[in-house]
GROMACS .gro file of C-alpha atoms in nm:
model
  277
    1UNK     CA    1   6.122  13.534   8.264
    2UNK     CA    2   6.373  13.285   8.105
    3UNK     CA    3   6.737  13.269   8.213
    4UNK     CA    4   6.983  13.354   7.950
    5UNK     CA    5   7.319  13.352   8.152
    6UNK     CA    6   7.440  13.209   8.472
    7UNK     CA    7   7.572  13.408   8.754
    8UNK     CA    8   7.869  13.213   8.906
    9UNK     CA    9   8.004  13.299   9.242
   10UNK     CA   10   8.320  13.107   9.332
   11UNK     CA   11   8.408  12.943   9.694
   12UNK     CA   12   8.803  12.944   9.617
   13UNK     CA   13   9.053  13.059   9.366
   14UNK     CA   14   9.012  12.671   9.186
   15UNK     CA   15   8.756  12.479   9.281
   16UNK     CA   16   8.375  12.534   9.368
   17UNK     CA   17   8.105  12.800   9.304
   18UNK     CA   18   7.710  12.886   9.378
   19UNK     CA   19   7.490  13.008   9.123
   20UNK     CA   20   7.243  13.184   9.297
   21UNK     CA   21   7.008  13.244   8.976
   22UNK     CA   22   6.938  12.950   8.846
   23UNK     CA   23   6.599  12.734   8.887
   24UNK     CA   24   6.703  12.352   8.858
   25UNK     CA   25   6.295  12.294   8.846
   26UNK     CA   26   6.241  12.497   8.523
   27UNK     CA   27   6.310  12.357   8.133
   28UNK     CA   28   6.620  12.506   8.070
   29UNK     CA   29   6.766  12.594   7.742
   30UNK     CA   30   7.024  12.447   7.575
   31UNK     CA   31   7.230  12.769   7.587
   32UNK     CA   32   7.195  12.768   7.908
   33UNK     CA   33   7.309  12.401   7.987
   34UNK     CA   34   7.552  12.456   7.794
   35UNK     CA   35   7.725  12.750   8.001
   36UNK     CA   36   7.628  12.545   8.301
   37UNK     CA   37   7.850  12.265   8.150
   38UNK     CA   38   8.145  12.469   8.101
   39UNK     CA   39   8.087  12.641   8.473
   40UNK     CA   40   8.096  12.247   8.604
   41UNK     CA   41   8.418  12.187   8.383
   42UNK     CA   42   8.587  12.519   8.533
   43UNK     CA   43   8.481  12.517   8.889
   44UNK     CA   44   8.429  12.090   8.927
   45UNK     CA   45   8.159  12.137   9.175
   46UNK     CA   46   7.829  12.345   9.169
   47UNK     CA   47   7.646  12.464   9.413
   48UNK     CA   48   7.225  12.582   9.403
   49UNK     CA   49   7.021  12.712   9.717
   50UNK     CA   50   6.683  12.700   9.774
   51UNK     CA   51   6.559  12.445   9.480
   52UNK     CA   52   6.237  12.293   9.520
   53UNK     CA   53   6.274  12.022   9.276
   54UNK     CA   54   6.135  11.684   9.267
   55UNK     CA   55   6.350  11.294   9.166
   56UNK     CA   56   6.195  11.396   8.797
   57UNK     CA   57   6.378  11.739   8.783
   58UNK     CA   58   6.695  11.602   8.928
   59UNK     CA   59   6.684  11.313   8.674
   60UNK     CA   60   6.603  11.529   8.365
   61UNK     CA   61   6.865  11.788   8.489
   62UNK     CA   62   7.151  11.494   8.451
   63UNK     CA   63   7.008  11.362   8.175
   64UNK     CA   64   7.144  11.634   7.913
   65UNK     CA   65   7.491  11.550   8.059
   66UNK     CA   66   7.480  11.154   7.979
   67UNK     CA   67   7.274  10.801   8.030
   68UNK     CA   68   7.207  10.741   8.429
   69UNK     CA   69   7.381  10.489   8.607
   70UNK     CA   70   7.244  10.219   8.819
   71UNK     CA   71   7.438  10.192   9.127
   72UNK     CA   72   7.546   9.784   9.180
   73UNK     CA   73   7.371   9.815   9.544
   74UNK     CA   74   7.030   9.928   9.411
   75UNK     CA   75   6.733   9.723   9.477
   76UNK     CA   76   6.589   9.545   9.198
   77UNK     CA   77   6.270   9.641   9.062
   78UNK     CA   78   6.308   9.951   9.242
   79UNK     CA   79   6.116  10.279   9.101
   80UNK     CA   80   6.377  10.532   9.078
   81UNK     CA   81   6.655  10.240   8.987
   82UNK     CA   82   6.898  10.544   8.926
   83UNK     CA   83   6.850  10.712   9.246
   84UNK     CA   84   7.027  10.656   9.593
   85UNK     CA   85   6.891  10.836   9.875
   86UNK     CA   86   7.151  10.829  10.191
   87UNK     CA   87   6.984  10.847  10.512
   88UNK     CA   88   7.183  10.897  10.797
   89UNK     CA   89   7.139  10.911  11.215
   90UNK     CA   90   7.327  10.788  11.518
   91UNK     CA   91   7.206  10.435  11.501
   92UNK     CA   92   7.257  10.439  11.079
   93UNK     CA   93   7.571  10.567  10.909
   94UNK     CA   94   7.733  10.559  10.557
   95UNK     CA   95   8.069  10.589  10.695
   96UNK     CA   96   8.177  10.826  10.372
   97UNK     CA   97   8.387  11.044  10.586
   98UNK     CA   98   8.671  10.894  10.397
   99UNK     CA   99   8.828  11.116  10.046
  100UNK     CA  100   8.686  10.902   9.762
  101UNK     CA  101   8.590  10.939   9.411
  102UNK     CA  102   8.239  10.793   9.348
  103UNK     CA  103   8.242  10.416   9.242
  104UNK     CA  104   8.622  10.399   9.115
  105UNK     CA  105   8.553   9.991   9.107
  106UNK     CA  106   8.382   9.991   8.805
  107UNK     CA  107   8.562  10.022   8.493
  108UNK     CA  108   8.364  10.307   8.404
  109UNK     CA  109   8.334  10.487   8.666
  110UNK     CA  110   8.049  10.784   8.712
  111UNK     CA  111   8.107  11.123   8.528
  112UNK     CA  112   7.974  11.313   8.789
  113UNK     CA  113   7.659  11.330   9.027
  114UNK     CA  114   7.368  11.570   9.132
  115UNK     CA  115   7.314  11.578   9.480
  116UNK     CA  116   7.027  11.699   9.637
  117UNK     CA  117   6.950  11.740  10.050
  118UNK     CA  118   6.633  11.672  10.169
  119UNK     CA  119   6.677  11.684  10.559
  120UNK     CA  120   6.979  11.860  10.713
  121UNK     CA  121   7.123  11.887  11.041
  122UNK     CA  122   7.101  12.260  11.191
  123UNK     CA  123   7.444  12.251  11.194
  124UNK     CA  124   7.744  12.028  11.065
  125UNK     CA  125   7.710  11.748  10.817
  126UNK     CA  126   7.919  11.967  10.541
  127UNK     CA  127   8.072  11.779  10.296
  128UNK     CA  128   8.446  11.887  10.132
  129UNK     CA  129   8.559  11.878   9.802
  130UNK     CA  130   8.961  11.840   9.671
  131UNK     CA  131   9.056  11.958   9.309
  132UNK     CA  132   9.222  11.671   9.209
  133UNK     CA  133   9.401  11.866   8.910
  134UNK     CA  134   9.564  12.066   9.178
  135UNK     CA  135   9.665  11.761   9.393
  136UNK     CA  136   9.881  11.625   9.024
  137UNK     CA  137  10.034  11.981   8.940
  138UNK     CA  138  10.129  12.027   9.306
  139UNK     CA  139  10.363  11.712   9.296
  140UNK     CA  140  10.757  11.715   9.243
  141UNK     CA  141  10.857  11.574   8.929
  142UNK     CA  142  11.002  11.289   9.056
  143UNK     CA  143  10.683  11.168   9.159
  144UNK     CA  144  10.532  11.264   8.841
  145UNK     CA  145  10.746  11.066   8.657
  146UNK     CA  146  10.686  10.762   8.859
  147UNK     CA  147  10.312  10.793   8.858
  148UNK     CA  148  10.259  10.923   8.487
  149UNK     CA  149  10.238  10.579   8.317
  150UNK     CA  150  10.080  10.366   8.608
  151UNK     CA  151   9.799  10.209   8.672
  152UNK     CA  152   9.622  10.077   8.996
  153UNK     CA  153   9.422   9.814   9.129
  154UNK     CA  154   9.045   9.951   9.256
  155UNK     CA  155   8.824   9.672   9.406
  156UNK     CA  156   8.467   9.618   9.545
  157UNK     CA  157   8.410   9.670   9.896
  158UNK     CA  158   8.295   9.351  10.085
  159UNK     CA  159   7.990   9.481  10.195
  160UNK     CA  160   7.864   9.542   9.840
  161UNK     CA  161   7.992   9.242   9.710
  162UNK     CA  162   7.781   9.052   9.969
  163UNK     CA  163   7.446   9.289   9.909
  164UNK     CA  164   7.492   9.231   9.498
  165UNK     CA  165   7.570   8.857   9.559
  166UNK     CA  166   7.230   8.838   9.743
  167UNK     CA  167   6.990   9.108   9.527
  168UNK     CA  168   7.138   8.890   9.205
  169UNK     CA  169   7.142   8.533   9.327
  170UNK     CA  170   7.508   8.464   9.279
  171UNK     CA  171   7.814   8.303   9.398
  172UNK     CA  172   8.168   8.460   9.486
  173UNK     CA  173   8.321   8.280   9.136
  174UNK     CA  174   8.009   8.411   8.936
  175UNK     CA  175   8.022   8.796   9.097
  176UNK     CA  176   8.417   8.797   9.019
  177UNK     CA  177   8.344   8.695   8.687
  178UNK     CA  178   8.103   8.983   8.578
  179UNK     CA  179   8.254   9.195   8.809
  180UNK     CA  180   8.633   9.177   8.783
  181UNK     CA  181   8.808   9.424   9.008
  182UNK     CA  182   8.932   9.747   8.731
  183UNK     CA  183   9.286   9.886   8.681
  184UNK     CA  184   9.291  10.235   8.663
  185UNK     CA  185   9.592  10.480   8.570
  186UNK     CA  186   9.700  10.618   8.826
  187UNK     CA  187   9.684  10.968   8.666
  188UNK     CA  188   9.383  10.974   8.419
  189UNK     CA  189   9.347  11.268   8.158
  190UNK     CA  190   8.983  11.413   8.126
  191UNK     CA  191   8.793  11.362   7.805
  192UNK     CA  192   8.662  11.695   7.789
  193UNK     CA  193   8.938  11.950   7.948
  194UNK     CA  194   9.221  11.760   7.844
  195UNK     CA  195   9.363  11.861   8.205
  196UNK     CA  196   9.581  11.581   8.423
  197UNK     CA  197   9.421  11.487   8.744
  198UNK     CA  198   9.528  11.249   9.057
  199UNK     CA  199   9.300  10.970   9.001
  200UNK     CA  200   9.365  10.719   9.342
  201UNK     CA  201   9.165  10.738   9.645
  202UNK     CA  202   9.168  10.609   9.938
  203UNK     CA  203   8.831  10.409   9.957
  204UNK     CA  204   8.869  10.209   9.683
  205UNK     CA  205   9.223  10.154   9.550
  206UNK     CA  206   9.440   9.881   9.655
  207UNK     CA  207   9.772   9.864   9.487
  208UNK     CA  208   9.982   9.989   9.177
  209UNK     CA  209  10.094   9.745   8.945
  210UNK     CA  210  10.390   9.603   8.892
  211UNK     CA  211  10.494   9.739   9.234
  212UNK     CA  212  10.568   9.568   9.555
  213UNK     CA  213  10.322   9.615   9.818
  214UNK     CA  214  10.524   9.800  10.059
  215UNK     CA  215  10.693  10.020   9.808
  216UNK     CA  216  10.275  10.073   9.689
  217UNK     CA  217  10.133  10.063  10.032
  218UNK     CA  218  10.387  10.425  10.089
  219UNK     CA  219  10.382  10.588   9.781
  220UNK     CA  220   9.947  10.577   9.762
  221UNK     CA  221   9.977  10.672  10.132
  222UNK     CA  222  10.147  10.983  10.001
  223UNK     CA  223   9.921  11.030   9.686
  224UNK     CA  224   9.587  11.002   9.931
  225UNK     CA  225   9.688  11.306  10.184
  226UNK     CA  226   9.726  11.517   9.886
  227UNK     CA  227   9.333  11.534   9.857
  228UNK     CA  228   9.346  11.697  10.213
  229UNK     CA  229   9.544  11.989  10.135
  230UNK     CA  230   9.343  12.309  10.248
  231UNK     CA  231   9.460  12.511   9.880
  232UNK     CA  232   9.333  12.187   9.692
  233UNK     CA  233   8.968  12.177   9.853
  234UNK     CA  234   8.642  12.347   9.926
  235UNK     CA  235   8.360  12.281  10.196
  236UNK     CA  236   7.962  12.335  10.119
  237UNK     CA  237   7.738  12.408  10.396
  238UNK     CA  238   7.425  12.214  10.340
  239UNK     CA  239   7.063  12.349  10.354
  240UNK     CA  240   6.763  12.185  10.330
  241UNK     CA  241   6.691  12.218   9.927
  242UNK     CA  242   7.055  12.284   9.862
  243UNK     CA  243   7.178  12.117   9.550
  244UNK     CA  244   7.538  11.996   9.465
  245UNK     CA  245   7.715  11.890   9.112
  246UNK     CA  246   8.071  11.768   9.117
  247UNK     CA  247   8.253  11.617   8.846
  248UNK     CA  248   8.368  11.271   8.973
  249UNK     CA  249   8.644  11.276   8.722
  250UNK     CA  250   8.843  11.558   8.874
  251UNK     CA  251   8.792  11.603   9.209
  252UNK     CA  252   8.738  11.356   9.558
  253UNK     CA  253   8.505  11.414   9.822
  254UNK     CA  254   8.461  11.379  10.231
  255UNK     CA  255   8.116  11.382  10.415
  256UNK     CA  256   8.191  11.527  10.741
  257UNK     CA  257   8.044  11.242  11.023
  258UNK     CA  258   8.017  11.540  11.303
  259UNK     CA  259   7.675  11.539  11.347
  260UNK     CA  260   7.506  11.261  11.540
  261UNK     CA  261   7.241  11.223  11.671
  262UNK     CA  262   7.095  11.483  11.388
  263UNK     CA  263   7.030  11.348  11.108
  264UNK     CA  264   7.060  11.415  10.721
  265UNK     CA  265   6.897  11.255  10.465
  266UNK     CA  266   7.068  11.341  10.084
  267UNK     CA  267   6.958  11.165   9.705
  268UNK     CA  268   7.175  11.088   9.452
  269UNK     CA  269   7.119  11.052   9.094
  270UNK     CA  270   7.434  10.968   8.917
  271UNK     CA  271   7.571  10.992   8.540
  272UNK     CA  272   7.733  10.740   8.365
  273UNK     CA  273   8.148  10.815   8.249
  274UNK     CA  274   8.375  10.664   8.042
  275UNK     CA  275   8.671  10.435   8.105
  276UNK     CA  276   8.963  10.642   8.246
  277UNK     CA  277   9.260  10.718   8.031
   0.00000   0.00000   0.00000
């Protein structure tokens, strides 16, 4: 029987919904991409139960939404280039229990991901999602106005920088050189909603420009927490065969670390963006 239109359950008021009917392992129509496009741009994160889908299904699902990206840490040579499988226990961890937008140190950062969990703690090991369109309309004016034109600093984290410098057989001076560290504004308008949306996080940006660092250092302080405000955020319960979709250009998310010595084992494929604006 083929689908011809989505049923969308929502988590909250604003951000996050299941659709219970939907079989990511089929060939979908374009009508019904389509309507699953404009449920990702009204609810920023998706949620499917129960798919048994293989890398090939993932990949040609994120396909129809844009070219895959390569993460900089992949292994060369490597068959599925464009996936990243996270495997976690007590004696490994990815430490992304932090609020972060996916790869914010690139200068075109990743429209959005397709997550899907392969091994799953029986309990804990959610992960939590913020509406970062919510987190910008919540704020006073004053801060608006001081925010609306900026731009900040995102950089590399050294750990990366060392596994790239080693995969690709190059120096600090070459690495900074194809790799410059981006400046991003600090509010960044989305290409396809036209909707404002907090675009700093915690992980990966360093400083506003033309600011002095203490003056910086307190004023992202205060633009981070607003990612952990309850109204702002959702929280997925994972499954074995449960699939996520979240729009890395509006929202941030948080991978609970509350569930050693369990593991959980997630893959990523990931869609390329644009440069922020």
């Amino acid at each position: 029987m083929t689908l011809t239109s989505l049923t969308i359950e929502p988590l909250t008021p604003g951000i996050g919904a299941e659709i219970p009917n939907l079989d990511l392992s089929e060939q979908l129509t374009d009508s019904v991409m389509k309507e699953l496009e404009q449920a990702l741009l009204d609810w920023k994160v998706l949620f499917f139960r129960d798919q048994t889908i293989d890398v090939e299904d993932q990949k040609r699902v994120a396909r129809w939404f844009g070219e895959l990206d390569i993460h900089p840490t992949s292994a060369p040579g490597a068959e599925h280039a464009e996936l990243i499988r996270i495997a976690e226990d007590e004696k490994l961890r990815a430490h992304n229990d932090i609020w972060h937008s996916d790869v914010t140190f690139k200068a075109s950062p990743p429209m959005g991901s397709i997550l899907r969990a392969l091994e799953m703690p029986p309990v804990g090991g959610d992960t939590m999602f913020a509406d970062m369109y919510a987190a910008y309309e919540g704020l006073d004016d004053e801060i608006k106005v001081k925010i609306d034109n900026a731009t900040a600093l995102h950089v590399w984290p050294p750990g990366w920088v060392d596994i790239v410098m080693k995969w690709q057989n190059m120096d600090r001076k070459e690495f900074d050189h194809r790799f410059p560290n981006p400046e991003h504004p600090v509010v960044r308008t989305h290409p396809q909603t036209g909707r404002r949306s907090l675009f700093v996080n915690a992980a990966f940006t360093r400083q506003i420009i033309g600011m002095e660092k203490s003056e910086s250092d307190e004023l992202l302080t205060f633009l981070y927490i607003q990612a952990t405000v309850p109204e702002y955020q959702c929280r997925f319960r994972w499954r074995k065969n449960s699939v996520a979709f979240w729009d890395n250009r509006c929202t941030q998310h948080y991978a609970l670390a509350d569930f050693y010595p369990q593991k959980r084992t997630v893959e990523r494929i990931t869609i390329c963006g644009d440069k922020p604006v």
